[in-house]
Structures are given as structure tokens and as C-alpha cells.
Amino acid sequence: MANRSSCPLLGVVLAGGRSSRMGRCKALLTHTDGATFLHRAIEQVRPLSEVVACAIAQDQQDVAQIIPAYVTTLRDQCDQRGPAEGLLRALEFAASHACVGAFVIPVDVPALGTSELQLVQRSFECFPNEISCAVSDNSPDRLEPLIAIYPTGLLPSIAALAKSDNRSLYRFIQKHSHHRVPLPPHTLTNVNHPEDWNEPSPHDPKS
């Protein structure tokens, strides 16, 4: 069983994307285990977190309505800022709740599980003042900035990033001290297009 870190973390599911390529809200897709993508992502990061939150856009009422009561809803305060805005709200909340970092994961990576996330957690426990970021174990040079733990000490830098014209978290990590955590490639594959995901039938025994 996974254990919460000795460094208290805020677990955050990033679900504020527009899902334009998918054509429908990815957070509401049905996983093979019968849960929505959102609920499954929450349950994967929950065992490693002191507090759990979900970062969404200002107008995502459909997602807000299914967020469990034990999960804090973090709404973007500014539109069109992408994941940097969600991370900013997460770090602000983490800092106000005595968490040393925000463990962010995207809502659209259905094969990512707690066992993989625990490897990222262990890296952060060893280097709590630096970013711990997932990479594919067959492409270790390619960072996965949305599967990472950001220390709360980076809050001022992330605030500046979110307000800038260049809000790339990928480049942000490249410029800051970080540790790369290799994970199996299939666990990092995200769902972007309808052909990327076959929803289980309502009559499927797994659903």
C-alpha cells in the first residue's frame, strides 16, 4: 500500500483543459474500471497526498459538479494561461495548508497509477527543494512537466511565469534544478483524440 510522504504534499489533478481535439470533456470520459477519468486520477494521487485538489477552468461547471466533497476545487482566476495557471493556484493552496509541494498529474493519462506516482514521491523526499519530474524510461530527455512535484518555494517563480507571455512549464523545469524519474512509456500516454480511447460499453462487466 502506498504511504503519504514524510514531506506533506498537495495532490492536484489538472483538469482545466478545453479538450478541443477530443471534442468532449476528457475529465468525464469513462475509464475501463467504470470511474470517470477525473475520479480515477483523484484516487491515484490521493494515497500520496495530505490534501487533494482539482484545478479547473473558471467555467467548467460540468466538471465542478462531479468533484467529490473531500476534494478542493481550485478555479483558474485568469483564462488562457494554460497549466501554469492551475499550477499557480495549486502552489498557493499548498503553501497555505503547510504542504511542502504540489504533486500535479493530468486528468487524461488513464494508465498512470499510484505505483508510478510513488516513484516520483520518493525522488521528492530525497530532494524536497527541487522539482521531481517524470520522464519515459525510453526517452529520458523528454520531460513530463504535468506529472511532477513542484516545491512551494517556487511559488514566486511560477506566479511570474503564469503572468508572462512564455508560460512553458517544460522550459521552466529545464531552467531549474530538477530530478528526472523514469516511468514505463505506456503509463505516460495521454488521450487527446477520440481514436485514442475506446470507452467501455455500458454492458461491459468492468464498467
Short mmCIF file of C-alpha atoms in Angstrom, two decimals:
data_model
loop_
_atom_site.label_atom_id
_atom_site.label_comp_id
_atom_site.label_asym_id
_atom_site.label_seq_id
_atom_site.Cartn_x
_atom_site.Cartn_y
_atom_site.Cartn_z
CA MET A 1 0.00 0.00 0.00
CA ALA A 2 1.23 3.50 -0.83
CA ASN A 3 2.10 5.79 2.05
CA ARG A 4 1.86 9.52 2.36
CA SER A 5 5.18 11.26 2.06
CA SER A 6 7.18 12.38 5.07
CA CYS A 7 7.08 15.66 3.12
CA PRO A 8 3.36 16.60 3.16
CA LEU A 9 2.08 17.11 -0.37
CA LEU A 10 -0.96 18.60 -2.04
CA GLY A 11 -2.16 16.20 -4.72
CA VAL A 12 -3.63 18.05 -7.70
CA VAL A 13 -5.48 16.74 -10.73
CA LEU A 14 -5.15 19.21 -13.60
CA ALA A 15 -8.48 19.14 -15.43
CA GLY A 16 -8.79 22.65 -16.82
CA GLY A 17 -8.05 21.86 -20.46
CA ARG A 18 -10.57 22.63 -23.20
CA SER A 19 -10.41 19.12 -24.73
CA SER A 20 -10.86 20.70 -28.16
CA ARG A 21 -9.14 17.87 -30.02
CA MET A 22 -11.15 15.28 -28.15
CA GLY A 23 -14.44 17.01 -28.88
CA ARG A 24 -15.77 16.40 -25.37
CA CYS A 25 -14.56 16.90 -21.81
CA LYS A 26 -11.84 14.36 -21.06
CA ALA A 27 -12.45 14.53 -17.31
CA LEU A 28 -15.88 12.98 -17.92
CA LEU A 29 -14.67 10.07 -20.05
CA THR A 30 -15.27 6.61 -18.63
CA HIS A 31 -12.24 4.57 -17.63
CA THR A 32 -12.14 0.80 -18.05
CA ASP A 33 -12.66 0.45 -14.30
CA GLY A 34 -16.01 2.23 -14.62
CA ALA A 35 -14.97 5.51 -12.99
CA THR A 36 -14.64 8.81 -14.80
CA PHE A 37 -11.15 9.87 -15.78
CA LEU A 38 -11.40 12.56 -13.11
CA HIS A 39 -12.36 10.22 -10.29
CA ARG A 40 -9.73 7.69 -11.25
CA ALA A 41 -6.98 10.32 -11.33
CA ILE A 42 -8.05 11.58 -7.91
CA GLU A 43 -7.84 8.08 -6.46
CA GLN A 44 -4.35 7.52 -7.88
CA VAL A 45 -2.82 10.61 -6.25
CA ARG A 46 -4.91 10.54 -3.08
CA PRO A 47 -2.85 7.90 -1.17
CA LEU A 48 0.26 10.07 -1.56
CA SER A 49 -1.30 13.36 -0.51
CA GLU A 50 -2.24 15.13 2.69
CA VAL A 51 -4.83 17.15 0.79
CA VAL A 52 -6.30 16.63 -2.68
CA ALA A 53 -7.46 19.31 -5.11
CA CYS A 54 -8.70 19.58 -8.65
CA ALA A 55 -7.68 22.52 -10.83
CA ILE A 56 -10.30 23.54 -13.39
CA ALA A 57 -11.15 26.47 -15.64
CA GLN A 58 -13.49 29.20 -14.47
CA ASP A 59 -16.47 27.98 -16.49
CA GLN A 60 -16.17 24.19 -16.12
CA GLN A 61 -19.42 23.63 -14.28
CA ASP A 62 -19.81 20.10 -15.65
CA VAL A 63 -16.52 19.07 -14.04
CA ALA A 64 -17.13 21.05 -10.84
CA GLN A 65 -20.37 19.17 -10.28
CA ILE A 66 -18.67 15.77 -10.05
CA ILE A 67 -15.70 16.73 -7.87
CA PRO A 68 -16.03 14.78 -4.59
CA ALA A 69 -16.70 16.70 -1.40
CA TYR A 70 -13.31 15.73 0.06
CA VAL A 71 -11.50 17.34 -2.88
CA THR A 72 -10.88 21.09 -3.01
CA THR A 73 -11.83 22.84 -6.24
CA LEU A 74 -9.22 25.30 -7.49
CA ARG A 75 -10.56 27.52 -10.27
CA ASP A 76 -8.35 29.46 -12.65
CA GLN A 77 -8.50 33.17 -11.92
CA CYS A 78 -7.34 34.07 -15.43
CA ASP A 79 -8.29 32.31 -18.65
CA GLN A 80 -5.93 31.30 -21.43
CA ARG A 81 -2.91 30.78 -19.20
CA GLY A 82 -2.82 27.02 -19.55
CA PRO A 83 -1.38 24.62 -16.97
CA ALA A 84 0.82 27.32 -15.45
CA GLU A 85 -2.32 28.96 -14.05
CA GLY A 86 -3.51 25.70 -12.50
CA LEU A 87 -0.09 25.10 -11.00
CA LEU A 88 -0.02 28.62 -9.57
CA ARG A 89 -3.35 28.09 -7.81
CA ALA A 90 -2.12 24.71 -6.57
CA LEU A 91 1.08 26.11 -5.09
CA GLU A 92 -0.81 28.94 -3.41
CA PHE A 93 -3.17 26.44 -1.81
CA ALA A 94 -0.31 24.09 -0.87
CA ALA A 95 1.60 26.89 0.84
CA SER A 96 -1.48 27.93 2.82
CA HIS A 97 -2.00 24.35 4.05
CA ALA A 98 1.55 23.63 5.24
CA CYS A 99 2.34 21.38 2.28
CA VAL A 100 5.91 21.45 1.01
CA GLY A 101 4.97 20.72 -2.58
CA ALA A 102 2.22 20.29 -5.14
CA PHE A 103 2.07 16.90 -6.85
CA VAL A 104 0.36 17.56 -10.16
CA ILE A 105 -0.99 14.96 -12.55
CA PRO A 106 -3.13 15.41 -15.68
CA VAL A 107 -6.64 14.05 -15.92
CA ASP A 108 -6.06 12.40 -19.30
CA VAL A 109 -3.39 9.75 -18.61
CA PRO A 110 -5.50 6.65 -17.93
CA ALA A 111 -2.68 4.14 -17.39
CA LEU A 112 -0.84 6.21 -14.77
CA GLY A 113 -1.23 4.64 -11.34
CA THR A 114 -0.26 5.15 -7.74
CA SER A 115 2.73 2.80 -8.03
CA GLU A 116 4.30 5.03 -10.69
CA LEU A 117 3.47 8.20 -8.80
CA GLN A 118 5.10 6.77 -5.71
CA LEU A 119 8.43 6.73 -7.57
CA VAL A 120 8.11 10.46 -8.15
CA GLN A 121 7.20 10.93 -4.50
CA ARG A 122 10.32 9.07 -3.35
CA SER A 123 12.50 11.28 -5.52
CA PHE A 124 11.00 14.38 -3.95
CA GLU A 125 11.55 13.02 -0.46
CA CYS A 126 15.27 12.87 -1.26
CA PHE A 127 15.37 16.31 -2.89
CA PRO A 128 12.48 18.34 -1.40
CA ASN A 129 13.76 21.68 -2.64
CA GLU A 130 13.90 20.64 -6.28
CA ILE A 131 11.34 19.60 -8.87
CA SER A 132 10.83 15.86 -9.33
CA CYS A 133 9.55 15.22 -12.83
CA ALA A 134 8.51 12.07 -14.67
CA VAL A 135 10.20 11.03 -17.91
CA SER A 136 9.73 7.99 -20.10
CA ASP A 137 12.34 5.36 -19.41
CA ASN A 138 12.97 5.06 -23.15
CA SER A 139 13.12 8.86 -23.71
CA PRO A 140 14.78 10.22 -20.55
CA ASP A 141 15.47 13.59 -22.17
CA ARG A 142 11.78 14.36 -22.64
CA LEU A 143 10.26 15.88 -19.52
CA GLU A 144 6.65 15.37 -18.45
CA PRO A 145 6.00 18.69 -16.67
CA LEU A 146 2.40 17.78 -15.80
CA ILE A 147 3.49 14.68 -13.87
CA ALA A 148 5.73 16.31 -11.34
CA ILE A 149 6.12 17.63 -7.82
CA TYR A 150 6.86 21.33 -7.53
CA PRO A 151 8.14 22.64 -4.17
CA THR A 152 6.17 25.52 -2.70
CA GLY A 153 9.36 27.56 -2.63
CA LEU A 154 8.88 28.02 -6.38
CA LEU A 155 5.61 29.90 -5.89
CA PRO A 156 7.04 33.36 -6.76
CA SER A 157 8.70 31.98 -9.89
CA ILE A 158 5.55 30.19 -11.02
CA ALA A 159 3.50 33.32 -10.37
CA ALA A 160 5.84 35.27 -12.64
CA LEU A 161 5.69 32.51 -15.24
CA ALA A 162 1.87 32.44 -15.29
CA LYS A 163 1.75 36.18 -15.87
CA SER A 164 4.35 36.11 -18.65
CA ASP A 165 3.92 35.64 -22.38
CA ASN A 166 6.00 32.45 -22.31
CA ARG A 167 4.29 30.03 -19.92
CA SER A 168 6.03 26.79 -20.88
CA LEU A 169 6.44 24.54 -17.86
CA TYR A 170 8.77 22.37 -19.92
CA ARG A 171 11.24 25.21 -20.34
CA PHE A 172 10.67 26.30 -16.74
CA ILE A 173 11.84 22.91 -15.47
CA GLN A 174 14.82 22.94 -17.80
CA LYS A 175 15.97 26.19 -16.19
CA HIS A 176 15.54 25.00 -12.60
CA SER A 177 17.08 22.25 -10.52
CA HIS A 178 15.17 19.04 -11.04
CA HIS A 179 15.35 15.28 -10.85
CA ARG A 180 14.04 13.00 -13.58
CA VAL A 181 12.08 9.91 -12.64
CA PRO A 182 11.90 7.25 -15.38
CA LEU A 183 8.49 5.60 -15.77
CA PRO A 184 7.18 2.99 -18.25
CA PRO A 185 6.21 4.73 -21.52
CA HIS A 186 2.66 3.37 -21.64
CA THR A 187 1.85 4.93 -18.26
CA LEU A 188 2.60 8.40 -19.67
CA THR A 189 0.42 8.18 -22.78
CA ASN A 190 -2.35 10.74 -22.75
CA VAL A 191 -5.69 10.73 -24.54
CA ASN A 192 -6.09 13.60 -26.99
CA HIS A 193 -8.32 12.39 -29.81
CA PRO A 194 -11.44 10.20 -29.98
CA GLU A 195 -9.45 7.42 -31.63
CA ASP A 196 -7.08 7.36 -28.62
CA TRP A 197 -9.73 5.95 -26.31
CA ASN A 198 -12.48 3.37 -26.67
CA GLU A 199 -14.93 3.90 -23.86
CA PRO A 200 -16.22 0.69 -22.28
CA SER A 201 -19.74 -0.30 -23.23
CA PRO A 202 -22.43 0.20 -20.57
CA HIS A 203 -22.83 -3.58 -20.71
CA ASP A 204 -19.12 -4.24 -20.22
CA PRO A 205 -18.75 -6.10 -16.88
CA LYS A 206 -15.85 -3.80 -15.99
CA SER A 207 -18.00 -0.69 -16.19
#
